[in-house]
mmCIF file of C-alpha atoms and ligand atoms in Angstrom:
data_model
loop_
_atom_site.group_PDB
_atom_site.id
_atom_site.type_symbol
_atom_site.label_atom_id
_atom_site.label_comp_id
_atom_site.label_asym_id
_atom_site.label_seq_id
_atom_site.Cartn_x
_atom_site.Cartn_y
_atom_site.Cartn_z
ATOM 1 C CA MET A 1113 0.006 0.046 0.027
ATOM 2 C CA LYS A 1114 2.802 2.390 1.108
ATOM 3 C CA ARG A 1115 4.769 1.609 -2.150
ATOM 4 C CA LYS A 1116 1.794 2.346 -4.217
ATOM 5 C CA THR A 1117 1.119 5.767 -2.646
ATOM 6 C CA THR A 1118 4.762 6.540 -3.150
ATOM 7 C CA LEU A 1119 4.550 5.607 -6.742
ATOM 8 C CA ILE A 1120 1.414 7.674 -7.492
ATOM 9 C CA LEU A 1121 2.940 10.634 -5.707
ATOM 10 C CA GLY A 1122 6.170 10.188 -7.552
ATOM 11 C CA MET A 1123 4.288 10.136 -10.958
ATOM 12 C CA LEU A 1124 2.279 13.153 -9.906
ATOM 13 C CA LEU A 1125 5.528 15.122 -8.967
ATOM 14 C CA GLY A 1126 7.068 13.943 -12.274
ATOM 15 C CA LEU A 1127 3.964 15.284 -14.153
ATOM 16 C CA MET A 1128 4.346 18.565 -12.348
ATOM 17 C CA ALA A 1129 7.949 18.817 -13.008
ATOM 18 C CA VAL A 1130 7.411 18.183 -16.749
ATOM 19 C CA THR A 1131 4.652 21.065 -16.698
ATOM 20 C CA ALA A 1132 6.971 23.360 -14.948
ATOM 21 C CA GLU A 1133 9.779 22.442 -17.344
ATOM 22 C CA ALA A 1134 7.624 23.199 -20.443
ATOM 23 C CA GLN A 1135 6.446 26.606 -19.192
ATOM 24 C CA CYS A 1136 6.047 28.763 -22.129
ATOM 25 C CA VAL A 1137 5.760 32.589 -22.404
ATOM 26 C CA GLN A 1138 3.746 33.911 -25.367
ATOM 27 C CA GLY A 1139 5.269 37.388 -25.872
ATOM 28 C CA ILE A 1140 7.516 40.033 -24.295
ATOM 29 C CA ARG A 1141 5.549 41.932 -21.719
ATOM 30 C CA PRO A 1142 7.622 44.943 -20.626
ATOM 31 C CA GLY A 1143 7.400 45.626 -16.899
ATOM 32 C CA GLN A 1144 5.603 42.334 -16.158
ATOM 33 C CA GLU A 1145 7.127 39.321 -14.332
ATOM 34 C CA TRP A 1146 9.255 37.454 -16.818
ATOM 35 C CA PRO A 1147 9.350 33.771 -15.907
ATOM 36 C CA ASP A 1148 12.136 31.464 -17.266
ATOM 37 C CA ARG A 1149 11.413 27.889 -18.268
ATOM 38 C CA LYS A 1150 11.076 26.843 -14.706
ATOM 39 C CA GLY A 1151 8.588 29.565 -13.801
ATOM 40 C CA GLU A 1152 11.159 31.849 -11.895
ATOM 41 C CA HIS A 1153 11.332 35.621 -12.731
ATOM 42 C CA ILE A 1154 14.587 35.926 -14.681
ATOM 43 C CA ASN A 1155 17.397 37.043 -12.399
ATOM 44 C CA ALA A 1156 19.647 38.755 -14.865
ATOM 45 C CA HIS A 1157 19.660 42.494 -14.319
ATOM 46 C CA GLY A 1158 21.870 45.142 -15.804
ATOM 47 C CA GLY A 1159 22.223 42.723 -18.483
ATOM 48 C CA GLY A 1160 23.473 42.247 -21.988
ATOM 49 C CA LEU A 1161 22.815 39.854 -25.001
ATOM 50 C CA MET A 1162 24.909 37.699 -27.265
ATOM 51 C CA PHE A 1163 23.603 35.697 -30.318
ATOM 52 C CA GLU A 1164 25.527 32.612 -31.607
ATOM 53 C CA ASP A 1165 24.745 29.663 -33.645
ATOM 54 C CA GLY A 1166 21.074 30.248 -33.524
ATOM 55 C CA LYS A 1167 20.916 31.000 -29.776
ATOM 56 C CA TYR A 1168 20.746 34.158 -27.650
ATOM 57 C CA TYR A 1169 22.526 34.313 -24.413
ATOM 58 C CA TRP A 1170 21.290 36.805 -21.762
ATOM 59 C CA TYR A 1171 23.943 37.632 -19.037
ATOM 60 C CA GLY A 1172 22.965 39.713 -16.115
ATOM 61 C CA GLU A 1173 23.390 40.342 -12.409
ATOM 62 C CA ASN A 1174 22.117 37.670 -10.172
ATOM 63 C CA ARG A 1175 20.624 39.744 -7.488
ATOM 64 C CA PRO A 1176 19.587 38.758 -3.902
ATOM 65 C CA GLU A 1177 15.937 39.137 -2.646
ATOM 66 C CA ARG A 1178 17.204 41.803 -0.192
ATOM 67 C CA GLY A 1179 20.453 43.906 -0.217
ATOM 68 C CA PHE A 1180 22.732 45.395 -2.820
ATOM 69 C CA THR A 1181 25.864 43.310 -2.771
ATOM 70 C CA THR A 1182 26.580 40.247 -5.137
ATOM 71 C CA GLU A 1183 26.203 36.966 -3.394
ATOM 72 C CA VAL A 1184 26.027 34.512 -6.330
ATOM 73 C CA GLY A 1185 27.622 36.155 -9.449
ATOM 74 C CA VAL A 1186 26.573 36.596 -13.142
ATOM 75 C CA GLU A 1187 23.736 34.588 -14.311
ATOM 76 C CA VAL A 1188 23.236 33.316 -17.979
ATOM 77 C CA TYR A 1189 20.063 32.339 -19.731
ATOM 78 C CA SER A 1190 19.609 30.879 -23.262
ATOM 79 C CA SER A 1191 16.787 31.129 -25.851
ATOM 80 C CA THR A 1192 16.031 30.685 -29.403
ATOM 81 C CA ASP A 1193 13.064 32.971 -29.692
ATOM 82 C CA LEU A 1194 14.026 35.826 -27.237
ATOM 83 C CA VAL A 1195 10.746 35.146 -25.058
ATOM 84 C CA ASN A 1196 11.426 31.753 -23.522
ATOM 85 C CA TRP A 1197 14.632 31.486 -21.561
ATOM 86 C CA THR A 1198 16.305 28.543 -19.924
ATOM 87 C CA ASP A 1199 18.520 29.233 -16.948
ATOM 88 C CA GLU A 1200 22.029 27.918 -17.726
ATOM 89 C CA GLY A 1201 23.205 28.695 -14.173
ATOM 90 C CA VAL A 1202 25.971 31.010 -12.958
ATOM 91 C CA ALA A 1203 28.405 32.076 -15.651
ATOM 92 C CA LEU A 1204 30.803 33.835 -13.394
ATOM 93 C CA ALA A 1205 30.650 32.944 -9.658
ATOM 94 C CA VAL A 1206 31.773 35.054 -6.793
ATOM 95 C CA SER A 1207 34.801 33.755 -4.936
ATOM 96 C CA GLU A 1208 34.785 32.292 -1.557
ATOM 97 C CA GLU A 1209 38.382 33.434 -1.014
ATOM 98 C CA ALA A 1210 38.847 36.342 1.390
ATOM 99 C CA GLY A 1211 40.549 39.238 -0.276
ATOM 100 C CA SER A 1212 39.770 38.228 -3.824
ATOM 101 C CA PRO A 1213 38.614 41.246 -5.950
ATOM 102 C CA ILE A 1214 35.273 39.191 -6.574
ATOM 103 C CA GLU A 1215 34.765 37.865 -3.080
ATOM 104 C CA ARG A 1216 31.234 37.235 -2.182
ATOM 105 C CA GLY A 1217 29.764 40.633 -1.126
ATOM 106 C CA CYS A 1218 31.487 42.513 -3.776
ATOM 107 C CA ILE A 1219 29.258 44.267 -6.264
ATOM 108 C CA MET A 1220 29.137 43.007 -9.826
ATOM 109 C CA GLU A 1221 27.094 44.989 -12.388
ATOM 110 C CA ARG A 1222 26.151 45.316 -15.968
ATOM 111 C CA PRO A 1223 28.021 42.311 -17.370
ATOM 112 C CA LYS A 1224 28.501 42.179 -21.111
ATOM 113 C CA VAL A 1225 29.922 39.069 -23.110
ATOM 114 C CA ILE A 1226 31.362 39.165 -26.542
ATOM 115 C CA HIS A 1227 32.923 36.415 -28.457
ATOM 116 C CA ASN A 1228 36.435 36.730 -29.895
ATOM 117 C CA PRO A 1229 36.657 35.096 -33.337
ATOM 118 C CA ARG A 1230 40.548 35.417 -33.287
ATOM 119 C CA THR A 1231 41.024 33.549 -29.917
ATOM 120 C CA GLY A 1232 37.759 31.667 -29.762
ATOM 121 C CA LYS A 1233 37.299 32.899 -26.153
ATOM 122 C CA TYR A 1234 34.138 34.352 -24.744
ATOM 123 C CA ILE A 1235 35.148 37.544 -22.899
ATOM 124 C CA MET A 1236 33.068 39.230 -20.007
ATOM 125 C CA LEU A 1237 33.599 42.776 -18.936
ATOM 126 C CA PHE A 1238 31.698 44.078 -15.922
ATOM 127 C CA HIS A 1239 31.620 46.778 -13.456
ATOM 128 C CA LEU A 1240 33.181 45.744 -10.324
ATOM 129 C CA GLU A 1241 33.141 47.225 -6.815
ATOM 130 C CA LEU A 1242 35.285 45.791 -4.008
ATOM 131 C CA LYS A 1243 33.816 44.228 -0.984
ATOM 132 C CA GLY A 1244 33.079 46.744 1.832
ATOM 133 C CA LYS A 1245 34.039 49.740 -0.346
ATOM 134 C CA GLY A 1246 30.627 51.015 -1.612
ATOM 135 C CA TYR A 1247 31.171 52.363 -4.975
ATOM 136 C CA ALA A 1248 34.602 53.710 -4.426
ATOM 137 C CA ALA A 1249 36.713 51.161 -6.401
ATOM 138 C CA ALA A 1250 35.040 51.893 -9.745
ATOM 139 C CA ARG A 1251 36.908 49.168 -11.691
ATOM 140 C CA VAL A 1252 36.188 46.917 -14.605
ATOM 141 C CA GLY A 1253 36.573 43.201 -14.332
ATOM 142 C CA PHE A 1254 37.618 41.008 -17.046
ATOM 143 C CA ALA A 1255 36.712 37.140 -17.247
ATOM 144 C CA GLU A 1256 36.997 34.596 -19.953
ATOM 145 C CA SER A 1257 35.512 31.156 -21.022
ATOM 146 C CA ASP A 1258 35.644 28.615 -23.725
ATOM 147 C CA SER A 1259 31.850 28.293 -23.588
ATOM 148 C CA PRO A 1260 29.146 30.817 -23.696
ATOM 149 C CA VAL A 1261 27.487 29.425 -20.711
ATOM 150 C CA GLY A 1262 30.734 29.416 -18.703
ATOM 151 C CA PRO A 1263 32.149 28.826 -16.244
ATOM 152 C CA PHE A 1264 33.982 32.030 -16.833
ATOM 153 C CA ARG A 1265 37.400 32.357 -15.233
ATOM 154 C CA PHE A 1266 38.100 35.877 -13.481
ATOM 155 C CA ILE A 1267 41.189 37.216 -14.958
ATOM 156 C CA ARG A 1268 41.660 40.666 -13.344
ATOM 157 C CA SER A 1269 40.296 43.995 -12.457
ATOM 158 C CA LEU A 1270 41.556 47.377 -13.136
ATOM 159 C CA ARG A 1271 40.958 51.164 -13.823
ATOM 160 C CA PRO A 1272 41.365 51.616 -17.621
ATOM 161 C CA ASN A 1273 44.023 53.487 -19.427
ATOM 162 C CA ALA A 1274 46.539 54.490 -16.688
ATOM 163 C CA GLY A 1275 49.172 56.846 -17.988
ATOM 164 C CA LYS A 1276 47.165 57.784 -20.984
ATOM 165 C CA TRP A 1277 45.448 60.943 -22.240
ATOM 166 C CA PRO A 1278 42.393 60.929 -24.653
ATOM 167 C CA VAL A 1279 42.781 60.869 -28.397
ATOM 168 C CA GLY A 1280 42.711 64.549 -29.556
ATOM 169 C CA PHE A 1281 44.113 66.071 -26.302
ATOM 170 C CA SER A 1282 47.023 68.186 -27.479
ATOM 171 C CA ARG A 1283 50.194 68.970 -25.429
ATOM 172 C CA ARG A 1284 48.644 72.233 -24.444
ATOM 173 C CA ASP A 1285 45.387 70.531 -23.410
ATOM 174 C CA ILE A 1286 47.584 68.015 -21.256
ATOM 175 C CA ARG A 1287 49.576 70.865 -19.617
ATOM 176 C CA ARG A 1288 46.443 72.855 -18.884
ATOM 177 C CA ALA A 1289 44.553 69.899 -17.390
ATOM 178 C CA ALA A 1290 47.647 68.753 -15.305
ATOM 179 C CA LYS A 1291 47.611 71.993 -13.582
ATOM 180 C CA LEU A 1292 43.991 71.731 -12.376
ATOM 181 C CA LYS A 1293 43.700 70.912 -8.789
ATOM 182 C CA GLU A 1294 40.412 69.516 -7.159
ATOM 183 C CA ALA A 1295 41.261 71.591 -3.990
ATOM 184 C CA ASP A 1296 40.592 74.733 -5.910
ATOM 185 C CA TYR A 1297 36.989 73.555 -7.082
ATOM 186 C CA LYS A 1298 35.461 72.345 -3.826
ATOM 187 C CA GLU A 1299 32.031 73.451 -4.835
ATOM 188 C CA TRP A 1300 30.389 71.484 -7.703
ATOM 189 C CA TRP A 1301 28.270 72.786 -10.635
ATOM 190 C CA THR A 1302 29.523 76.356 -10.474
ATOM 191 C CA PRO A 1303 30.554 77.781 -13.863
ATOM 192 C CA ALA A 1304 34.238 77.563 -13.004
ATOM 193 C CA TRP A 1305 33.959 74.023 -11.750
ATOM 194 C CA ARG A 1306 32.193 72.978 -15.063
ATOM 195 C CA LYS A 1307 34.859 74.525 -17.198
ATOM 196 C CA ALA A 1308 37.542 72.789 -15.111
ATOM 197 C CA VAL A 1309 35.670 69.398 -15.409
ATOM 198 C CA THR A 1310 35.517 69.855 -19.145
ATOM 199 C CA GLU A 1311 39.168 70.833 -19.334
ATOM 200 C CA GLY A 1312 40.162 67.660 -17.472
ATOM 201 C CA LEU A 1313 40.199 68.258 -13.692
ATOM 202 C CA LEU A 1314 39.142 64.735 -12.849
ATOM 203 C CA LEU A 1315 40.628 63.175 -15.999
ATOM 204 C CA ALA A 1316 44.082 64.405 -14.943
ATOM 205 C CA ARG A 1317 43.626 63.373 -11.415
ATOM 206 C CA ASP A 1318 43.047 59.723 -12.716
ATOM 207 C CA VAL A 1319 45.638 59.559 -15.398
ATOM 208 C CA PRO A 1320 48.239 57.996 -13.078
ATOM 209 C CA GLY A 1321 46.009 55.187 -11.756
ATOM 210 C CA GLY A 1322 43.552 54.798 -14.558
ATOM 211 C CA GLN A 1323 40.070 56.228 -15.230
ATOM 212 C CA MET A 1324 37.173 55.315 -12.875
ATOM 213 C CA SER A 1325 34.993 52.719 -14.626
ATOM 214 C CA ARG A 1326 31.416 52.298 -13.355
ATOM 215 C CA ASP A 1327 28.257 51.864 -15.469
ATOM 216 C CA MET A 1328 29.338 50.356 -18.738
ATOM 217 C CA THR A 1329 28.544 48.439 -22.003
ATOM 218 C CA VAL A 1330 30.703 46.853 -24.711
ATOM 219 C CA TYR A 1331 30.314 47.386 -28.445
ATOM 220 C CA VAL A 1332 31.844 45.394 -31.273
ATOM 221 C CA ASP A 1333 32.050 47.249 -34.562
ATOM 222 C CA GLU A 1334 31.778 45.718 -38.025
ATOM 223 C CA ASP A 1335 35.485 45.501 -38.314
ATOM 224 C CA GLY A 1336 35.704 43.217 -35.164
ATOM 225 C CA LYS A 1337 37.222 46.038 -33.010
ATOM 226 C CA ALA A 1338 35.729 46.073 -29.642
ATOM 227 C CA TYR A 1339 35.139 49.147 -27.356
ATOM 228 C CA HIS A 1340 34.371 49.557 -23.669
ATOM 229 C CA ILE A 1341 32.099 52.401 -22.903
ATOM 230 C CA PHE A 1342 31.869 53.510 -19.232
ATOM 231 C CA SER A 1343 31.090 56.304 -16.759
ATOM 232 C CA ALA A 1344 34.395 57.795 -15.564
ATOM 233 C CA GLU A 1345 35.319 60.927 -13.641
ATOM 234 C CA GLU A 1346 32.856 60.380 -10.667
ATOM 235 C CA ASN A 1347 30.165 59.535 -13.175
ATOM 236 C CA LEU A 1348 30.496 62.917 -14.824
ATOM 237 C CA THR A 1349 32.185 61.929 -18.200
ATOM 238 C CA LEU A 1350 31.689 58.887 -20.457
ATOM 239 C CA ASN A 1351 34.857 57.212 -21.796
ATOM 240 C CA LEU A 1352 34.828 55.090 -25.075
ATOM 241 C CA ALA A 1353 38.019 53.019 -24.944
ATOM 242 C CA GLU A 1354 39.358 50.688 -27.670
ATOM 243 C CA LEU A 1355 40.301 47.256 -26.603
ATOM 244 C CA THR A 1356 43.137 45.036 -27.740
ATOM 245 C CA ASP A 1357 42.569 42.380 -30.404
ATOM 246 C CA ASP A 1358 42.169 39.692 -27.738
ATOM 247 C CA TYR A 1359 39.461 42.015 -26.039
ATOM 248 C CA LEU A 1360 41.323 41.547 -22.613
ATOM 249 C CA ASP A 1361 43.131 44.859 -22.456
ATOM 250 C CA TYR A 1362 43.234 48.544 -23.719
ATOM 251 C CA THR A 1363 45.088 49.841 -26.690
ATOM 252 C CA GLY A 1364 45.372 53.074 -24.799
ATOM 253 C CA ARG A 1365 43.225 54.906 -27.306
ATOM 254 C CA PHE A 1366 40.089 56.546 -25.803
ATOM 255 C CA VAL A 1367 37.895 59.520 -26.204
ATOM 256 C CA ARG A 1368 35.889 61.458 -23.590
ATOM 257 C CA ILE A 1369 32.056 61.849 -24.402
ATOM 258 C CA ALA A 1370 29.954 64.626 -22.858
ATOM 259 C CA PRO A 1371 32.340 65.892 -20.127
ATOM 260 C CA GLY A 1372 30.512 66.980 -17.027
ATOM 261 C CA GLY A 1373 27.296 65.605 -18.566
ATOM 262 C CA GLN A 1374 26.659 62.954 -15.971
ATOM 263 C CA ASN A 1375 25.769 60.008 -18.079
ATOM 264 C CA GLU A 1376 25.118 56.526 -16.808
ATOM 265 C CA ALA A 1377 23.768 53.263 -18.278
ATOM 266 C CA PRO A 1378 25.378 53.627 -21.703
ATOM 267 C CA THR A 1379 24.005 51.608 -24.557
ATOM 268 C CA LEU A 1380 25.227 51.756 -28.168
ATOM 269 C CA PHE A 1381 24.174 50.564 -31.674
ATOM 270 C CA LYS A 1382 24.974 51.523 -35.299
ATOM 271 C CA ARG A 1383 22.435 51.878 -38.070
ATOM 272 C CA ASN A 1384 23.096 52.934 -41.660
ATOM 273 C CA GLY A 1385 26.651 54.126 -40.807
ATOM 274 C CA VAL A 1386 25.493 56.139 -37.787
ATOM 275 C CA TYR A 1387 26.371 55.403 -34.088
ATOM 276 C CA TRP A 1388 23.520 56.111 -31.541
ATOM 277 C CA MET A 1389 24.087 56.081 -27.923
ATOM 278 C CA ILE A 1390 21.225 56.095 -25.414
ATOM 279 C CA THR A 1391 22.143 56.775 -21.777
ATOM 280 C CA SER A 1392 20.535 57.805 -18.474
ATOM 281 C CA GLY A 1393 21.087 60.562 -16.052
ATOM 282 C CA CYS A 1394 22.665 59.836 -12.656
ATOM 283 C CA THR A 1395 20.015 59.431 -9.938
ATOM 284 C CA GLY A 1396 20.777 56.046 -8.205
ATOM 285 C CA TRP A 1397 17.992 53.471 -8.641
ATOM 286 C CA ALA A 1398 15.555 56.141 -9.426
ATOM 287 C CA PRO A 1399 14.417 56.559 -13.045
ATOM 288 C CA ASN A 1400 15.264 59.721 -15.036
ATOM 289 C CA GLU A 1401 14.993 61.135 -18.578
ATOM 290 C CA ALA A 1402 17.085 59.369 -21.093
ATOM 291 C CA ARG A 1403 19.595 61.026 -23.161
ATOM 292 C CA MET A 1404 20.609 60.300 -26.810
ATOM 293 C CA PHE A 1405 23.849 60.896 -28.766
ATOM 294 C CA ARG A 1406 24.726 60.570 -32.382
ATOM 295 C CA ALA A 1407 28.067 60.274 -34.154
ATOM 296 C CA LYS A 1408 29.449 59.388 -37.434
ATOM 297 C CA SER A 1409 32.666 57.999 -35.894
ATOM 298 C CA LEU A 1410 32.976 56.329 -32.566
ATOM 299 C CA TRP A 1411 35.975 58.773 -32.032
ATOM 300 C CA GLY A 1412 33.312 61.681 -32.202
ATOM 301 C CA PRO A 1413 32.224 64.412 -32.310
ATOM 302 C CA TRP A 1414 29.145 63.038 -30.405
ATOM 303 C CA GLU A 1415 26.191 65.353 -30.754
ATOM 304 C CA GLN A 1416 23.484 65.294 -28.078
ATOM 305 C CA LEU A 1417 19.833 65.007 -29.178
ATOM 306 C CA PRO A 1418 16.578 64.865 -27.025
ATOM 307 C CA SER A 1419 15.458 61.635 -25.238
ATOM 308 C CA PRO A 1420 14.149 58.887 -27.839
ATOM 309 C CA PHE A 1421 11.257 58.069 -25.315
ATOM 310 C CA GLU A 1422 7.870 59.228 -26.429
ATOM 311 C CA GLY A 1423 4.513 59.188 -24.634
ATOM 312 C CA LYS A 1424 3.326 58.855 -21.074
ATOM 313 C CA ASP A 1425 6.119 58.868 -18.529
ATOM 314 C CA ALA A 1426 8.662 59.482 -21.181
ATOM 315 C CA GLU A 1427 10.428 61.993 -18.912
ATOM 316 C CA LYS A 1428 11.080 59.067 -16.631
ATOM 317 C CA SER A 1429 11.844 56.635 -19.526
ATOM 318 C CA PHE A 1430 8.857 54.582 -18.684
ATOM 319 C CA HIS A 1431 10.395 54.096 -15.189
ATOM 320 C CA THR A 1432 13.557 52.388 -16.594
ATOM 321 C CA GLN A 1433 17.197 52.634 -16.989
ATOM 322 C CA GLY A 1434 18.674 51.165 -20.190
ATOM 323 C CA THR A 1435 21.256 48.407 -20.101
ATOM 324 C CA TYR A 1436 21.813 47.155 -23.699
ATOM 325 C CA ILE A 1437 20.803 47.385 -27.374
ATOM 326 C CA PHE A 1438 20.820 44.406 -29.585
ATOM 327 C CA LYS A 1439 19.511 43.495 -33.139
ATOM 328 C CA ILE A 1440 17.147 40.521 -33.646
ATOM 329 C CA ASN A 1441 18.897 37.998 -35.764
ATOM 330 C CA GLY A 1442 17.858 38.036 -39.279
ATOM 331 C CA THR A 1443 16.333 41.475 -39.357
ATOM 332 C CA GLU A 1444 17.301 44.636 -40.972
ATOM 333 C CA ASP A 1445 16.136 46.884 -38.339
ATOM 334 C CA GLY A 1446 14.889 44.982 -35.336
ATOM 335 C CA PHE A 1447 16.798 46.873 -32.559
ATOM 336 C CA VAL A 1448 15.644 46.146 -29.065
ATOM 337 C CA PHE A 1449 16.192 48.450 -26.005
ATOM 338 C CA MET A 1450 16.752 46.301 -22.899
ATOM 339 C CA ALA A 1451 16.157 48.203 -19.696
ATOM 340 C CA ASP A 1452 15.727 47.518 -15.932
ATOM 341 C CA ARG A 1453 12.914 48.957 -13.891
ATOM 342 C CA TRP A 1454 14.903 48.771 -10.598
ATOM 343 C CA ASN A 1455 13.312 47.773 -7.423
ATOM 344 C CA PRO A 1456 15.795 48.720 -4.693
ATOM 345 C CA ALA A 1457 13.712 46.998 -1.992
ATOM 346 C CA SER A 1458 14.185 43.736 -3.800
ATOM 347 C CA LEU A 1459 16.638 44.026 -6.781
ATOM 348 C CA LYS A 1460 16.050 40.337 -7.545
ATOM 349 C CA ASN A 1461 12.558 41.227 -8.498
ATOM 350 C CA SER A 1462 13.404 44.286 -10.615
ATOM 351 C CA ARG A 1463 11.451 43.925 -13.785
ATOM 352 C CA HIS A 1464 12.907 43.744 -17.314
ATOM 353 C CA VAL A 1465 11.631 46.346 -19.922
ATOM 354 C CA TRP A 1466 12.448 45.366 -23.572
ATOM 355 C CA LEU A 1467 11.051 47.652 -26.274
ATOM 356 C CA PRO A 1468 11.537 47.621 -29.966
ATOM 357 C CA ILE A 1469 13.157 50.750 -31.289
ATOM 358 C CA LEU A 1470 11.290 52.553 -33.987
ATOM 359 C CA PHE A 1471 12.869 54.996 -36.550
ATOM 360 C CA ARG A 1472 11.750 58.302 -37.994
ATOM 361 C CA GLU A 1473 12.131 58.906 -41.643
ATOM 362 C CA ASP A 1474 15.376 60.783 -41.035
ATOM 363 C CA GLY A 1475 16.723 57.791 -38.942
ATOM 364 C CA THR A 1476 16.232 59.152 -35.399
ATOM 365 C CA PRO A 1477 15.438 56.343 -33.120
ATOM 366 C CA VAL A 1478 12.086 56.571 -31.068
ATOM 367 C CA ILE A 1479 10.948 54.488 -28.185
ATOM 368 C CA ARG A 1480 7.230 54.029 -27.398
ATOM 369 C CA TRP A 1481 5.572 51.904 -24.881
ATOM 370 C CA VAL A 1482 3.853 48.673 -25.837
ATOM 371 C CA ASP A 1483 2.167 46.225 -23.319
ATOM 372 C CA GLU A 1484 3.077 43.169 -25.127
ATOM 373 C CA TRP A 1485 5.102 42.335 -28.485
ATOM 374 C CA HIS A 1486 6.498 39.265 -30.277
ATOM 375 C CA PRO A 1487 9.901 39.373 -31.706
ATOM 376 C CA GLN A 1488 10.032 38.433 -35.402
ATOM 377 C CA GLY A 1489 13.442 37.221 -36.342
ATOM 378 C CA GLU A 1490 14.721 34.239 -38.336
HETATM 379 C C1 DGJ B 1094 22.655 53.396 -11.207
HETATM 380 C C2 DGJ B 1094 23.402 52.487 -12.031
HETATM 381 O O1 DGJ B 1094 22.912 52.596 -13.295
HETATM 382 C C3 DGJ B 1094 23.143 51.044 -11.495
HETATM 383 O O2 DGJ B 1094 23.934 50.051 -12.394
HETATM 384 C C4 DGJ B 1094 23.640 50.920 -10.086
HETATM 385 O O3 DGJ B 1094 24.963 51.153 -10.118
HETATM 386 C C5 DGJ B 1094 22.973 51.948 -9.303
HETATM 387 N N1 DGJ B 1094 23.213 53.285 -9.866
HETATM 388 C C6 DGJ B 1094 23.429 52.166 -7.881
HETATM 389 O O4 DGJ B 1094 22.857 53.071 -7.099
#
């Protein structure tokens, strides 16, 4: 009798497991819970996407129910339709070793993975803050793997471009910047302070040890060159820095974008020979109005345009902050804006907001709200 009950119970549980495994989502519902194949809300925040061999890989911050530090690492999910995602587990795990730069309790944010065709390796860059130091470390972490789903091996963390000055900075610019001292500009946002920041007050301060590196994305251009775009200079100025051919270091060539403009959450894409960058302002976890920039060359000049968001709550970017832009495989123009609707009371439960990017006749991107949509790719 007991055996029979156990058997029936076992069959029932098996059936439930199959049903759970087969969980299917019909479309992308921005701002709603997004269950993975097991029915769990996708825990990959501040994420990025990579497409390879018919599969999409979504990397993001595995965030705890409560608190702000990284207890697990970077999570990776896979999908063939961009709607239904399988949790492939932890791509880069925190370290249990005391003193490791990625020790459990550090902060790993905005991971992005790119495949290097020359070396065959998958390279992950992420914003790293050291355990117990808040957001003071402002470093970038590098990790690599032989497989898109990991495990990734942590290589090192650093502040980019130590000893280097931006492309286009003349000897005169360098001499002028090197003379600027923070002690002379204690009060922020005055005209004199703004001028000094633009001329390189904080840039020059950080040249010896490398530039601060917080919110970030990675962009690979059509020629295979990769770039790391990040918030530097106390989040006041964006840097766009060229990576070496193995994507594991910097060539030393970089430009500053919008000095003193306080941009976070950079996202970048190219369409019809024009580079577009959508960023956010700098208000912690609270949403703000997105910004947009355009350039004919990654090296600039970058021209600032109004926010691409249109409609109700556009001035708060629909209560989101961008994290990545990708193109749906097999489409001409199927660009998707990936964003987070942060929930600081429970970062794990922050919602994902993915919206298709529309284009005006003159090519300017527009983002409008949709309750539900269905990506059409190959
Ligand atoms: C805004 C950033 O975009 C997030 O990635 C995170 O660093 C929060 N600030 C922390 O307040």
